[in-house]
C-alpha positions as a printed Julia matrix, in Angstrom:
666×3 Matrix{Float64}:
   6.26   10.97  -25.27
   7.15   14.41  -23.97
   8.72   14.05  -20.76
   7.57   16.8   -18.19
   9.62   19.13  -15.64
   9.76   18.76  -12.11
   9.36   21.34   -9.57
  13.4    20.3    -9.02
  14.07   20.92  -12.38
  14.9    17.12  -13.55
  12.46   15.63  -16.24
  10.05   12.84  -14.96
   9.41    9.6   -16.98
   5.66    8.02  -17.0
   6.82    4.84  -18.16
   3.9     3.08  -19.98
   3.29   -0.62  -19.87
   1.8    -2.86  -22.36
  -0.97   -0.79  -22.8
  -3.14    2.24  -23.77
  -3.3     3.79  -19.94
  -0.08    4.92  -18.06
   0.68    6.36  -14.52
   1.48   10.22  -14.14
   5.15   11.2   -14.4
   6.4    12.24  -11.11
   6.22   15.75  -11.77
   3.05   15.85  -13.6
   1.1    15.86  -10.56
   2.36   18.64   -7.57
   0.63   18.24   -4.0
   0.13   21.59   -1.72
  -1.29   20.51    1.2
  -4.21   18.68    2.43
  -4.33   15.09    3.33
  -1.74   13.36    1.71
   0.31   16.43    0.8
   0.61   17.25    4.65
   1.65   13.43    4.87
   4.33   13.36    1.85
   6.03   16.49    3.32
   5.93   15.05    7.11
   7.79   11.79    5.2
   9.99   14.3     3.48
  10.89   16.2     6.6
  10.99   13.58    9.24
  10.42    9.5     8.07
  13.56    9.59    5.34
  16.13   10.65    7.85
  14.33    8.59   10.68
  15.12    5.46    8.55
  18.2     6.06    7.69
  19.57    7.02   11.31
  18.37    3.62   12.29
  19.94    1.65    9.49
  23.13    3.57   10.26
  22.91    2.92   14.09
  22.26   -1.02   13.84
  25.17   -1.69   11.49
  23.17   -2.37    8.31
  24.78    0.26    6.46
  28.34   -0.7     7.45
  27.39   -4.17    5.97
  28.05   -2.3     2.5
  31.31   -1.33    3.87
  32.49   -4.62    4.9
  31.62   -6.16    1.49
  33.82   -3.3    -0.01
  36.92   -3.19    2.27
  36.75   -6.75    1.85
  36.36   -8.05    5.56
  32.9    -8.83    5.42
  32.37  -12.51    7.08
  36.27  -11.94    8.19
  35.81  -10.41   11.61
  34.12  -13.21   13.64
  31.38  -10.59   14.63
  27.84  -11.48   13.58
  26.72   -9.55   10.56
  23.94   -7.03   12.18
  20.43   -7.48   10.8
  18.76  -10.25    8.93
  19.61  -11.32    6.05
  17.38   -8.84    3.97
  18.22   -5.94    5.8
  19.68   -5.03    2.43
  16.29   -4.12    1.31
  15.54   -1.53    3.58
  18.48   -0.01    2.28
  17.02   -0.29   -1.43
  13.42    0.8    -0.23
  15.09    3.8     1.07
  16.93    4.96   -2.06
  13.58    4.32   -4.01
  12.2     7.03   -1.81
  14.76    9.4    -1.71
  14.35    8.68   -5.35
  10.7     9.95   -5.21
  11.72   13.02   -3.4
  14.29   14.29   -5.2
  12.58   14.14   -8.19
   9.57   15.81   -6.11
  11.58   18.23   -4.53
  15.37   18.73   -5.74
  16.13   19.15   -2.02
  19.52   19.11   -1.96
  20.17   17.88    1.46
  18.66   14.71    0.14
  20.73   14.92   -2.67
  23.76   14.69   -0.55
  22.48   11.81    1.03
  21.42   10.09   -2.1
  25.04   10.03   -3.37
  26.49    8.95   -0.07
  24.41    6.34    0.33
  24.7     5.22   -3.59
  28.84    5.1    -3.61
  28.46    3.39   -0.46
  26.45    0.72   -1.89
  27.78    0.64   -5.42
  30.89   -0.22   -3.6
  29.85   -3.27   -2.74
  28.98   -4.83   -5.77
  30.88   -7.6    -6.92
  32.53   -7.32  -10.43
  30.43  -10.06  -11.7
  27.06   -7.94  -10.53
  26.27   -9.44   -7.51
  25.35   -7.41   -4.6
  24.36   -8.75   -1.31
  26.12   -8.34    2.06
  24.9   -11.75    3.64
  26.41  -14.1     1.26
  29.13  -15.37   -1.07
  31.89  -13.09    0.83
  34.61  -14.4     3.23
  33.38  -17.0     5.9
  29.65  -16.15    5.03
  27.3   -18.99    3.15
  27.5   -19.49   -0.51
  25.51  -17.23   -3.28
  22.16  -19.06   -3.63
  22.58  -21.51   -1.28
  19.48  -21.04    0.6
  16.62  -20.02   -1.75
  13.92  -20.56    0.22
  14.94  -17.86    3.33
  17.72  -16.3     2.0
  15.9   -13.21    0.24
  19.05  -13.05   -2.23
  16.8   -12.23   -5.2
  14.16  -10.56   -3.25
  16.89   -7.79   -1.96
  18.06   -7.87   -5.46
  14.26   -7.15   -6.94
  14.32   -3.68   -4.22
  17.1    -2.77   -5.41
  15.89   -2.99   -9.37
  12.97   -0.99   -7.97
  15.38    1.94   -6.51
  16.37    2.19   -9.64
  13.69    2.64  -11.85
  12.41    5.18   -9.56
  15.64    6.76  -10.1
  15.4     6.79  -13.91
  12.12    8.05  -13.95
  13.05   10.78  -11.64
  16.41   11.62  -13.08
  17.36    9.45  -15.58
  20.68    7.38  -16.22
  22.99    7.35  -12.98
  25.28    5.53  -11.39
  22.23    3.53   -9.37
  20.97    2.48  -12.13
  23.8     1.18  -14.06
  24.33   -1.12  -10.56
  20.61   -2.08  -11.29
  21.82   -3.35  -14.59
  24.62   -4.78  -13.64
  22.98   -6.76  -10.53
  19.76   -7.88  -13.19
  22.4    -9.2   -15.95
  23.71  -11.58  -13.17
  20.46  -12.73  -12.35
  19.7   -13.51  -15.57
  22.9   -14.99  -16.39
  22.55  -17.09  -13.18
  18.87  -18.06  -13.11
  17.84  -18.17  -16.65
  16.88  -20.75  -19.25
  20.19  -22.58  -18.97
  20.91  -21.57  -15.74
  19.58  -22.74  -11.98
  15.95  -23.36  -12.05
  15.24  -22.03   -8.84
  13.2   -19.2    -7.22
  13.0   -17.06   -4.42
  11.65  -17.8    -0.84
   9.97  -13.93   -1.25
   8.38  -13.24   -4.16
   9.75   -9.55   -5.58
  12.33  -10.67   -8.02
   9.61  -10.46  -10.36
   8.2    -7.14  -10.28
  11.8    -5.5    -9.88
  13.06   -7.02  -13.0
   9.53   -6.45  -14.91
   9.44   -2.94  -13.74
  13.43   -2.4   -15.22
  12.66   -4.3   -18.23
   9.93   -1.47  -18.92
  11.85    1.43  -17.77
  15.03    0.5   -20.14
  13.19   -1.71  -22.71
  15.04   -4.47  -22.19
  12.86   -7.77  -22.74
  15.54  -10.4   -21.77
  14.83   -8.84  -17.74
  10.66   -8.86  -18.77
  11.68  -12.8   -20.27
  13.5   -13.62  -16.74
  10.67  -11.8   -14.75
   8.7   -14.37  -16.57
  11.03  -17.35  -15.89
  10.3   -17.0   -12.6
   6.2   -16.13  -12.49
   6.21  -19.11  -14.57
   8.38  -21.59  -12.25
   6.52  -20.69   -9.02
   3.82  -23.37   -7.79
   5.55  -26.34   -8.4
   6.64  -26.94   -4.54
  10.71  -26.35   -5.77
  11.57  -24.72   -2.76
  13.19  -26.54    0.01
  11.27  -26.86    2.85
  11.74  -25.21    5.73
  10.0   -25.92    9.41
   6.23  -25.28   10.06
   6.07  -23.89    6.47
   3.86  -25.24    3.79
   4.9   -24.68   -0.03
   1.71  -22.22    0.4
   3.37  -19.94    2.47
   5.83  -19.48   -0.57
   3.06  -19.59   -3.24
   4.88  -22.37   -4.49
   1.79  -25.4    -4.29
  -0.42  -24.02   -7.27
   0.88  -22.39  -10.31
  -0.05  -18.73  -11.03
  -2.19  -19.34  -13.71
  -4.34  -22.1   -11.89
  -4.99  -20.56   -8.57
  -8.13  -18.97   -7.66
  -7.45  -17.3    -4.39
  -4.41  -15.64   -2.25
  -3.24  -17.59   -0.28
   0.1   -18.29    2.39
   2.24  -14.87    3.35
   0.21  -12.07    2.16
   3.08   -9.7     1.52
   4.79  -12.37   -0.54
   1.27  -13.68   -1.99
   1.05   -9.73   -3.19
   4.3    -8.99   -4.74
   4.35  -12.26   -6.8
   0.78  -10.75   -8.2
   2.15   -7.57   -8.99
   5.24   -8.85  -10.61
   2.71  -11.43  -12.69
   0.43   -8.64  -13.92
   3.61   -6.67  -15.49
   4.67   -9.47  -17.18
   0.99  -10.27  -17.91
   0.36   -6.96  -19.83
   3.95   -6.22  -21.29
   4.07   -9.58  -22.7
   0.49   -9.91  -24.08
  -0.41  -13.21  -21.82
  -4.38  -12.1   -21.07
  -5.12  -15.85  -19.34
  -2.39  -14.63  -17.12
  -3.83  -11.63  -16.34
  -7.13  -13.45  -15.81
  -5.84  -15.65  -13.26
  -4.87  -12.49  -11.66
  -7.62  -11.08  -11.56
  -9.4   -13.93  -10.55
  -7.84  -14.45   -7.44
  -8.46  -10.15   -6.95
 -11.77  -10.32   -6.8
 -12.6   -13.9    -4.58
  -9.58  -12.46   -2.49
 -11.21   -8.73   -1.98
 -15.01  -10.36   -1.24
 -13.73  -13.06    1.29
 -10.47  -12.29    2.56
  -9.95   -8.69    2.47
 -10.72   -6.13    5.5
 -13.09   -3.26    5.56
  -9.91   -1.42    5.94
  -8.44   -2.67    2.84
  -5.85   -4.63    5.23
  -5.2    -8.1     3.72
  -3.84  -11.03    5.88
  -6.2   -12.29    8.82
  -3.42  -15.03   10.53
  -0.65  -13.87   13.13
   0.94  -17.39   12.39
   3.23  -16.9     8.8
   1.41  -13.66    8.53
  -0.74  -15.11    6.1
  -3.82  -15.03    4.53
  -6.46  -17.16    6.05
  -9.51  -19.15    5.16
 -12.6   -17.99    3.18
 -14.5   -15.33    5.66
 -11.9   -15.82    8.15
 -11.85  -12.28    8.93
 -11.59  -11.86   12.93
 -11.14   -7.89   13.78
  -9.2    -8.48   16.93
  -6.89  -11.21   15.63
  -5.95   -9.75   12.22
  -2.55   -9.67   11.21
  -3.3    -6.81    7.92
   0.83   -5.99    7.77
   1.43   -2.91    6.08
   3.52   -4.18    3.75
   0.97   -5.95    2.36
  -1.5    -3.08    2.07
   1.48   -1.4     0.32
   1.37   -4.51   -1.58
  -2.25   -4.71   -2.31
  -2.07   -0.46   -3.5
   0.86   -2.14   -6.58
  -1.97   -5.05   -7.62
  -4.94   -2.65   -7.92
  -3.1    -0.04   -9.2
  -1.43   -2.48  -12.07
  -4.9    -3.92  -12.85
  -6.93   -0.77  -12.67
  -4.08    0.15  -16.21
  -4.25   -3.0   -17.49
  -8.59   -3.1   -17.53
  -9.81    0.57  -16.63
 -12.26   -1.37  -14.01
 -13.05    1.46  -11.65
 -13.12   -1.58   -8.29
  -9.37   -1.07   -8.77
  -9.41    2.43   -7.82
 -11.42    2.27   -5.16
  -9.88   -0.41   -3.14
  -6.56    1.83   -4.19
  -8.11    4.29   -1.89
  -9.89    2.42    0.79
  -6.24    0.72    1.66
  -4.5     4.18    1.47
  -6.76    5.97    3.54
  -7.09    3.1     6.06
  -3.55    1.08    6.23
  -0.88    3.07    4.3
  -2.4     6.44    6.44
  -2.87    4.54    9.55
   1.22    3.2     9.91
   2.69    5.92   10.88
   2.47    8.74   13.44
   1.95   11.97   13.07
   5.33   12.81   13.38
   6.5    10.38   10.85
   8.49    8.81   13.01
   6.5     5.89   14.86
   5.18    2.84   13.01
   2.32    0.13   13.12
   3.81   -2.81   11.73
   0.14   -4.91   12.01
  -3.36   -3.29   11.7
  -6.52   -5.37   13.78
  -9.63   -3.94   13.8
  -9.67   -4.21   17.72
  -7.15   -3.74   20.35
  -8.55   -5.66   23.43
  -6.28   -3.9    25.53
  -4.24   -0.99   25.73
  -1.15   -0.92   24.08
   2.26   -1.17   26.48
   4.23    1.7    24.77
   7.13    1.2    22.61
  10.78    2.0    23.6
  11.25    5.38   21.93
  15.27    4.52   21.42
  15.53    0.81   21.24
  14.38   -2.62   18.91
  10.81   -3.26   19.47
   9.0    -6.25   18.79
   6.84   -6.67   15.61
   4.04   -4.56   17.16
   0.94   -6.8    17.75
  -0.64   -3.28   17.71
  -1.54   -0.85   20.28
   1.21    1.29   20.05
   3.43    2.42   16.83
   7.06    1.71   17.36
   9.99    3.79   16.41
  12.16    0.51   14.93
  11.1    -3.42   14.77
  13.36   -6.28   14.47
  11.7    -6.85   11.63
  11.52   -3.49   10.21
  10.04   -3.66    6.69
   6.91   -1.49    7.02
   8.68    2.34    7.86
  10.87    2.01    4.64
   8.21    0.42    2.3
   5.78    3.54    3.9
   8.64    5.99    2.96
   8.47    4.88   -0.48
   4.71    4.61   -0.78
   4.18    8.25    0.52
   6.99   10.0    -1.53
   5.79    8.5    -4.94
   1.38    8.65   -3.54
   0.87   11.11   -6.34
   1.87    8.93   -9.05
  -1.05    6.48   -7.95
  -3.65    9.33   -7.99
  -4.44    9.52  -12.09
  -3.96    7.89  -15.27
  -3.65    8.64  -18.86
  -5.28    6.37  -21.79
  -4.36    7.37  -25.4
  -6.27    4.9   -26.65
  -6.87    6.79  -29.6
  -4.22    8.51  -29.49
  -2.91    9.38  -33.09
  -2.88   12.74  -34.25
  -6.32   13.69  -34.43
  -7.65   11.35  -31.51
  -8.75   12.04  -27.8
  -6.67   11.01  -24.87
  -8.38   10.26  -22.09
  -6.95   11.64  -18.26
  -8.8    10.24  -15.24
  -8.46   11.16  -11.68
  -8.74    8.21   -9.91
  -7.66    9.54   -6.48
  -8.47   12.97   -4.98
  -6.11   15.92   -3.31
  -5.24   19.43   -3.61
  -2.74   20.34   -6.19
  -1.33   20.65  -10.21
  -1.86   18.57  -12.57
   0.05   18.99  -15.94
  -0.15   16.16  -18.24
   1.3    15.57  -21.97
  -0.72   15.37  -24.45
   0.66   14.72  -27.3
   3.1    17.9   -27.88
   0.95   20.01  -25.6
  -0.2    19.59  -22.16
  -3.3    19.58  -20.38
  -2.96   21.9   -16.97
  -5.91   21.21  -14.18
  -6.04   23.0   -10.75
  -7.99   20.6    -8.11
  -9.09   22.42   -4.88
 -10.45   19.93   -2.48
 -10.29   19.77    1.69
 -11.28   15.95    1.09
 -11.9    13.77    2.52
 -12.94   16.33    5.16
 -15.77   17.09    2.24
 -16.65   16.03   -0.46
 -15.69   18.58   -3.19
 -13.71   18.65   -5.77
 -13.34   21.5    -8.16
 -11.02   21.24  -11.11
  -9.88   23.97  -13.12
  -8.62   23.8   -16.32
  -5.9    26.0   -17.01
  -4.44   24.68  -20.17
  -5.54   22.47  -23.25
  -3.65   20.58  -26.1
  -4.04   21.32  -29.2
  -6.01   17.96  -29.43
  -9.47   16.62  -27.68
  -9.22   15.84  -24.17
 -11.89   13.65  -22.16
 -11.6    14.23  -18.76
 -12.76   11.56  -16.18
 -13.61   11.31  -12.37
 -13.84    8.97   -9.7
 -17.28    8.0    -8.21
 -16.44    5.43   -5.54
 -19.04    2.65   -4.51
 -19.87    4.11   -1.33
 -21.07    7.59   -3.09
 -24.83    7.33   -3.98
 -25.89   10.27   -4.47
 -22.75   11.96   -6.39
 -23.09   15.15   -9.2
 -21.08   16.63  -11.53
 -21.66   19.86  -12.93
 -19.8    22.38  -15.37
 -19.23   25.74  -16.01
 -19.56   25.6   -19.85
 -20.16   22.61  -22.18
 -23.82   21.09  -20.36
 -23.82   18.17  -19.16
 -26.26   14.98  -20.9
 -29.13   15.69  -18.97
 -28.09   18.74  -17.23
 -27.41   22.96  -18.34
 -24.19   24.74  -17.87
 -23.68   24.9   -14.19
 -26.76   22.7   -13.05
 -25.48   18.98  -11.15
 -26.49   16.14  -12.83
 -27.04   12.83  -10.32
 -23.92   10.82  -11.61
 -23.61    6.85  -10.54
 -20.74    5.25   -8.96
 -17.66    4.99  -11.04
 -16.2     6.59  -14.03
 -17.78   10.39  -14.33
 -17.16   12.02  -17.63
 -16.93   15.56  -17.85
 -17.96   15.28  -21.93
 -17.14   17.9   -24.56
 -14.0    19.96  -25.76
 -12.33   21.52  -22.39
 -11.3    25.05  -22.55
  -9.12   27.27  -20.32
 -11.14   28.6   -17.75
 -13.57   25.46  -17.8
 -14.49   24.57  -14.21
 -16.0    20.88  -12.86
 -17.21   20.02   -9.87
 -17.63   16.91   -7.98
 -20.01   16.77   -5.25
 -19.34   12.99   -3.36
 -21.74   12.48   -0.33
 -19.18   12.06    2.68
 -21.84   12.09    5.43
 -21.27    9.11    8.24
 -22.77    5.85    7.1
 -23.81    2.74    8.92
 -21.67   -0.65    7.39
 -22.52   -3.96    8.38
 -20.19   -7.41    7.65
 -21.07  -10.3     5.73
 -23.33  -13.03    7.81
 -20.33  -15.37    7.08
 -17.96  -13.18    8.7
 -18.6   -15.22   12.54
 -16.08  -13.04   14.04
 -17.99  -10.02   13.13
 -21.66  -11.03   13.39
 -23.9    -8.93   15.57
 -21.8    -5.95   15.11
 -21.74   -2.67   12.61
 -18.94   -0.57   11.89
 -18.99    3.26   10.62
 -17.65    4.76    7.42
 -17.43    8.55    6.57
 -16.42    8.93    2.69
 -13.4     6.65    2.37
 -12.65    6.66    6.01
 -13.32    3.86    8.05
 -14.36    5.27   11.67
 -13.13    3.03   15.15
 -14.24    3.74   18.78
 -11.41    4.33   21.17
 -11.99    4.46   24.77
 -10.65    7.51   25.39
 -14.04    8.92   24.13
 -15.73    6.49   26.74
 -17.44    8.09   29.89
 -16.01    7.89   32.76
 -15.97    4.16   34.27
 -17.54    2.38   30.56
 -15.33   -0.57   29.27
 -15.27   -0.61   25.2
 -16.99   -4.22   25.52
 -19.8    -2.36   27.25
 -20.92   -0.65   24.66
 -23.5    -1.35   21.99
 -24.86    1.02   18.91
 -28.34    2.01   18.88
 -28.4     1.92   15.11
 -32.15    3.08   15.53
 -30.89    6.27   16.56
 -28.74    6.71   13.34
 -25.23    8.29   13.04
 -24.48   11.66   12.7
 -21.45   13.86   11.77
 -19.15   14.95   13.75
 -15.79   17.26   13.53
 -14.26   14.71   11.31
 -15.59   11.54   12.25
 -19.15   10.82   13.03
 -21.02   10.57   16.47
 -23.36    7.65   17.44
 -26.13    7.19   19.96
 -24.45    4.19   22.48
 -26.03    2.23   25.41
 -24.06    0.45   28.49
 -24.49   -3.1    28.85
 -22.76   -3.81   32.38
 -21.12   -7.24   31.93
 -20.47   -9.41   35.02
 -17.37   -9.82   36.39
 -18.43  -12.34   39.98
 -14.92  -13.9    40.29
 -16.6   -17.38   40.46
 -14.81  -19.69   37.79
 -17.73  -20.3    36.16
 -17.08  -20.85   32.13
 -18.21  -17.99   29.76
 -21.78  -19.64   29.03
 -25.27  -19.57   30.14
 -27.35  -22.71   29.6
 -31.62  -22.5    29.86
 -34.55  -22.51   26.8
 -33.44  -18.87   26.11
 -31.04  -16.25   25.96
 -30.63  -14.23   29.2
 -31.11  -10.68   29.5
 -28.28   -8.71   30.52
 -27.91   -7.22   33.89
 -27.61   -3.52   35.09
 -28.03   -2.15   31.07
 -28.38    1.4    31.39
 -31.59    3.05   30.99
 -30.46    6.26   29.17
 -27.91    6.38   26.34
 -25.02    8.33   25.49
 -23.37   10.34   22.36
 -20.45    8.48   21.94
 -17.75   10.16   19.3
 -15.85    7.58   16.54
 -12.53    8.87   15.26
 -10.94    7.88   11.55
  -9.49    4.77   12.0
  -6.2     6.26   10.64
  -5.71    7.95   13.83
  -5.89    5.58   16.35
  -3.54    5.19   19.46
  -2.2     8.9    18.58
  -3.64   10.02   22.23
  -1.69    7.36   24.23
  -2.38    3.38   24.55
  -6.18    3.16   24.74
  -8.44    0.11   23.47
 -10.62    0.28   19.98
 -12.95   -1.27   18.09
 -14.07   -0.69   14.52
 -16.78   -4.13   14.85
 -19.15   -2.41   17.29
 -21.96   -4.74   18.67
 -25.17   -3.52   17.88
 -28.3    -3.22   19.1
 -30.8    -1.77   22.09
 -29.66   -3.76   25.28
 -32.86   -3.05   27.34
């Protein structure tokens, strides 16, 4: 496969799985602006060094050190952080990874190989790297597999590294990847321990550097461990059902996600690799079986999975309340690696667009503007405002209501790092399906933003321009600037929400349609059919006007209410938009009234329903033969603006809603 060059000079590596379809290379997609390319360069500028000041400050960096000078566990002083603080430090390399091989910056360079030597240092000669355990007075290797996130720091840091090698190639990182993977498998495989991790992520690490270096014995451990999961062999620990580990039903027989979402996710991700590299399609199938009753029952508007507080887990069937749920980051981060490894392994276009819907409306939504402020959980509601976060200190997991600089638990700004600096290679795919000599390769833009696209094809390349302000609009004009010497189909996104979609080209008609004319195209794969040529333009024309969106019935937290979407934003009232002296639990929609754009959100025709407040003691019900009628409902409505969702809390603590109750009051 020809590898492609980076704007930083270094050739990128689309590593393809089991399969037809691959990801882009890193450098065969280049973003200049827009949405995401405005966000990439503020994670870039600002989030990378953000995260790594922190983990410098709070000792977790000096943990390295201590393993390496040898007084780690020696000192009598608690080792700062928790015990997989050694992750962040992985999830940090894997996006400086990203960047470099975006960028070539060399300030990041610098980092890069201060931070590697530092870490590489620490690795015992056997392979083992961890700073928590097996060194001086700490606890044993692998003596607590159920919290000790031994293999789970190890599965980051197999991650790093293949983001590394498909950035740059072999380096010193990744040779400590290999090192650290032989152990594992020398430790945990056939005729070694038969245990697993508390945290699912071994698996997709090791899958995802069995790929990169085609090496099948870390694809066969990957397995191992998919395969051992379910089978309640984890020790318990307090308040913790086997569930909450995914380890009461084997992969292959479950039908749902269920127990920590993050962890539920991971293991999913790391089962579909294995699923498609090794050929396993009932594998696969359970996979995608517990997708799709997962995304119709269990999933968010948002895209945000995980509707408990308590083991930030998934909850019941419809159990979906918007001002209880949990919807971590991480695990929309999560949720992008499923759909994104099941959209390659079955070309089913529901892939993509939950891809986007949890990009747009969790991965967009963590952190400020700045890039230097974080959500770590995601409700749909915020009852009240938001106390705001020490700017220099710890902060609680944020409940939400306020993004925080640093958590105890800080997971989500590293794992947002990463997600940001590698976005673009999310955004298309390639499927050579037919692709000998004389065949067509097939490139699809599943995701949408303004930039360069140059893909190989075969020996050649196919170069595409996209100009698009989405999803401000919905436009998208692709030029092509360059064609293979062999037949290209190129393909577009329609999502589910865009009745009412055309395509149209320049040359080459359209079935149905003349050069130049739209043609009414349905939701999901577009084709722009016949041979491309240099100067060939296409045009996508998505409908991104504001649109009404009501729950399911058997959503009880949610019934009565209706929420606003514009294109693949999801759209929340704040009440700093309120008039003057209106409580957010005041207001109701006049859906008669309809919804209407507005700079970019939407604005909606609102009525006051003045709740009583007497003081009296009396419980929250009303007993008689039939409902009462409100009290003091205004006469006379109100425009009310709704803001993307994404943006939330950036004007100071406020209260929000994206469930609005419905309905005419008087």
């Amino acid at each position: 496969m020809t590898n492609t060059l980076t704007s930083s000079g270094v050739r990128a590596r689309p590593v393809a799985p089991g399969g037809t379809r691959r990801g882009l290379g890193i450098g065969e997609l280049l973003l200049d602006g827009g949405f995401w390319g405005r966000l990439q360069e503020t994670n870039a500028r600002a989030t990378l060094q953000h995260c790594l000041d922190w983990m410098e400050r709070l000792g977790w960096l000096a943990n390295f050190d201590r393993v390496s000078d040898g007084t780690a566990g020696t000192s009598g002083v608690p080792r700062p952080g928790w015990q997989f603080s050694d992750s962040e430090v992985y999830k940090l390399l894997e996006a400086m990874a990203w960047e470099l091989g975006r960028t070539g910056d060399p300030a990041v360079g610098a980092l890069w190989d201060e931070l590697v030597d530092r870490v590489a240092a620490a690795q015992d000669d056997d392979g083992y790297l961890n700073t928590c355990y097996g060194h001086g007075g700490q606890p044993a290797r692998w003596s607590d597999l159920s919290a000790g996130h031994e293999l789970y720091c190890t599965g980051h840091l197999l991650q790093a590294a293949v983001a590394r090698w498909r950035t740059h190639g072999e380096d010193r990182l990744v040779e400590v990847a290999r090192r650290a993977a032989d152990q594992v498998c020398r430790e945990f495989g056939p005729d070694g321990r038969p245990g697993i991790c508390g945290h699912p992520e071994i698996e997709v690490g090791l899958a995802e550097l069995g790929r990169a270096l085609d090496e099948p014995r870390y694809t066969a451990q990957a397995r191992l461990f998919v395969e051992r999961r379910g089978h309640g062999t984890l020790a318990p620990i307090a308040l913790l059902s086997p569930a909450y580990f995914q380890d009461d039903v084997p992969v292959r027989e479950a039908d749902v996600w269920r127990g920590h979402a993050v962890r539920a996710l991971y293991l999913a991700a790391g089962a579909v690799d294995v699923a498609v590299d090794t050929g396993d399609d009932e594998l696969r199938a359970a996979v995608e079986r517990q997708w799709t009753r997962s995304v119709e029952r269990r999933t968010y508007l948002t895209g945000g999975m995980g509707s408990r507080h308590q083991d930030e887990g998934f909850g019941d069937d419809w159990e979906l309340p918007p001002d209880r749920a949990y919807c971590e980051t991480c695990a929309g981060i999560a949720s992008v690696m499923v759909s994104w490894r099941l959209l390659l392994a079955s070309d089913d276009v529901r892939y993509a667009d939950l891809v986007e819907r949890t990009l747009y409306n969790v991965v967009a939504t963590s952190p400020r503007a700045d890039g230097r402020a974080f959500f770590y959980a995601n409700p749909l509601q915020q009852r009240e405002q938001g106390a705001p976060m020490q700017p220099d200190a710890v902060n609680p997991r944020a409940e939400g209501g306020a993004r925080a600089p640093w958590f105890d638990v800080s997971c989500c700004p590293t794992n947002v790092a990463r997600t940001l600096a590698s976005w673009h290679t999310y955004a298309a795919f390639v499927d050579d399906a037919d692709g000998d000599a004389a065949g067509t390769t097939t490139v699809t833009l599943a995701q949408y933003a303004s930039g360069d696209v140059r893909v190989a094809v075969g020996e050649g390349e196919l170069a595409l321009r996209v100009d698009t302000t989405y999803p401000a609009s919905g436009t998208m004009r692709v030029t092509v600037l360059e064609v293979p010497d062999r037949p290209v189909t190129l393909r577009l996104r329609v999502p589910a929400w865009a009745d009412g979609a055309t395509l149209a080209t320049s040359s080459g008609p359209l079935p149905g349609a003349d050069a130049g004319v739209p043609r009414a195209v349905a939701p999901g794969w577009a084709e722009a059919s016949g041979a491309l040529a240099v100067g060939d333009v296409v045009v996508l024309e998505l409908p991104v006007a504001p649109r009404l969106t009501w729950p399911d019935p058997r959503v009880d937290a949610a019934r009565g209410t209706v929420a606003v979407e514009r294109g693949p934003l999801v759209l929340c009232l704040e009440s700093v938009d309120l008039p003057a002296g209106v409580a957010l639990d005041e207001v109701r929609i006049d859906v008669a009234a309809g919804v209407r754009p507005h700079a970019d959100g939407a604005l909606v025709r609102a009525r006051r329903l003045s709740l009583p407040d007497d003081g009296t003691g009396a419980p929250p019900f009303t007993s008689g033969p039939s409902r009462p009628q409100p009290d003091g409902a205004t006469a006379d409505g109100f425009d009310v603006p709704l803001v993307p969702y994404h943006r939330w809390a950036e004007r100071g603590p406020s209260t929000m809603r994206v469930f609005v109750p419905e309905g005419d009051p008087q």
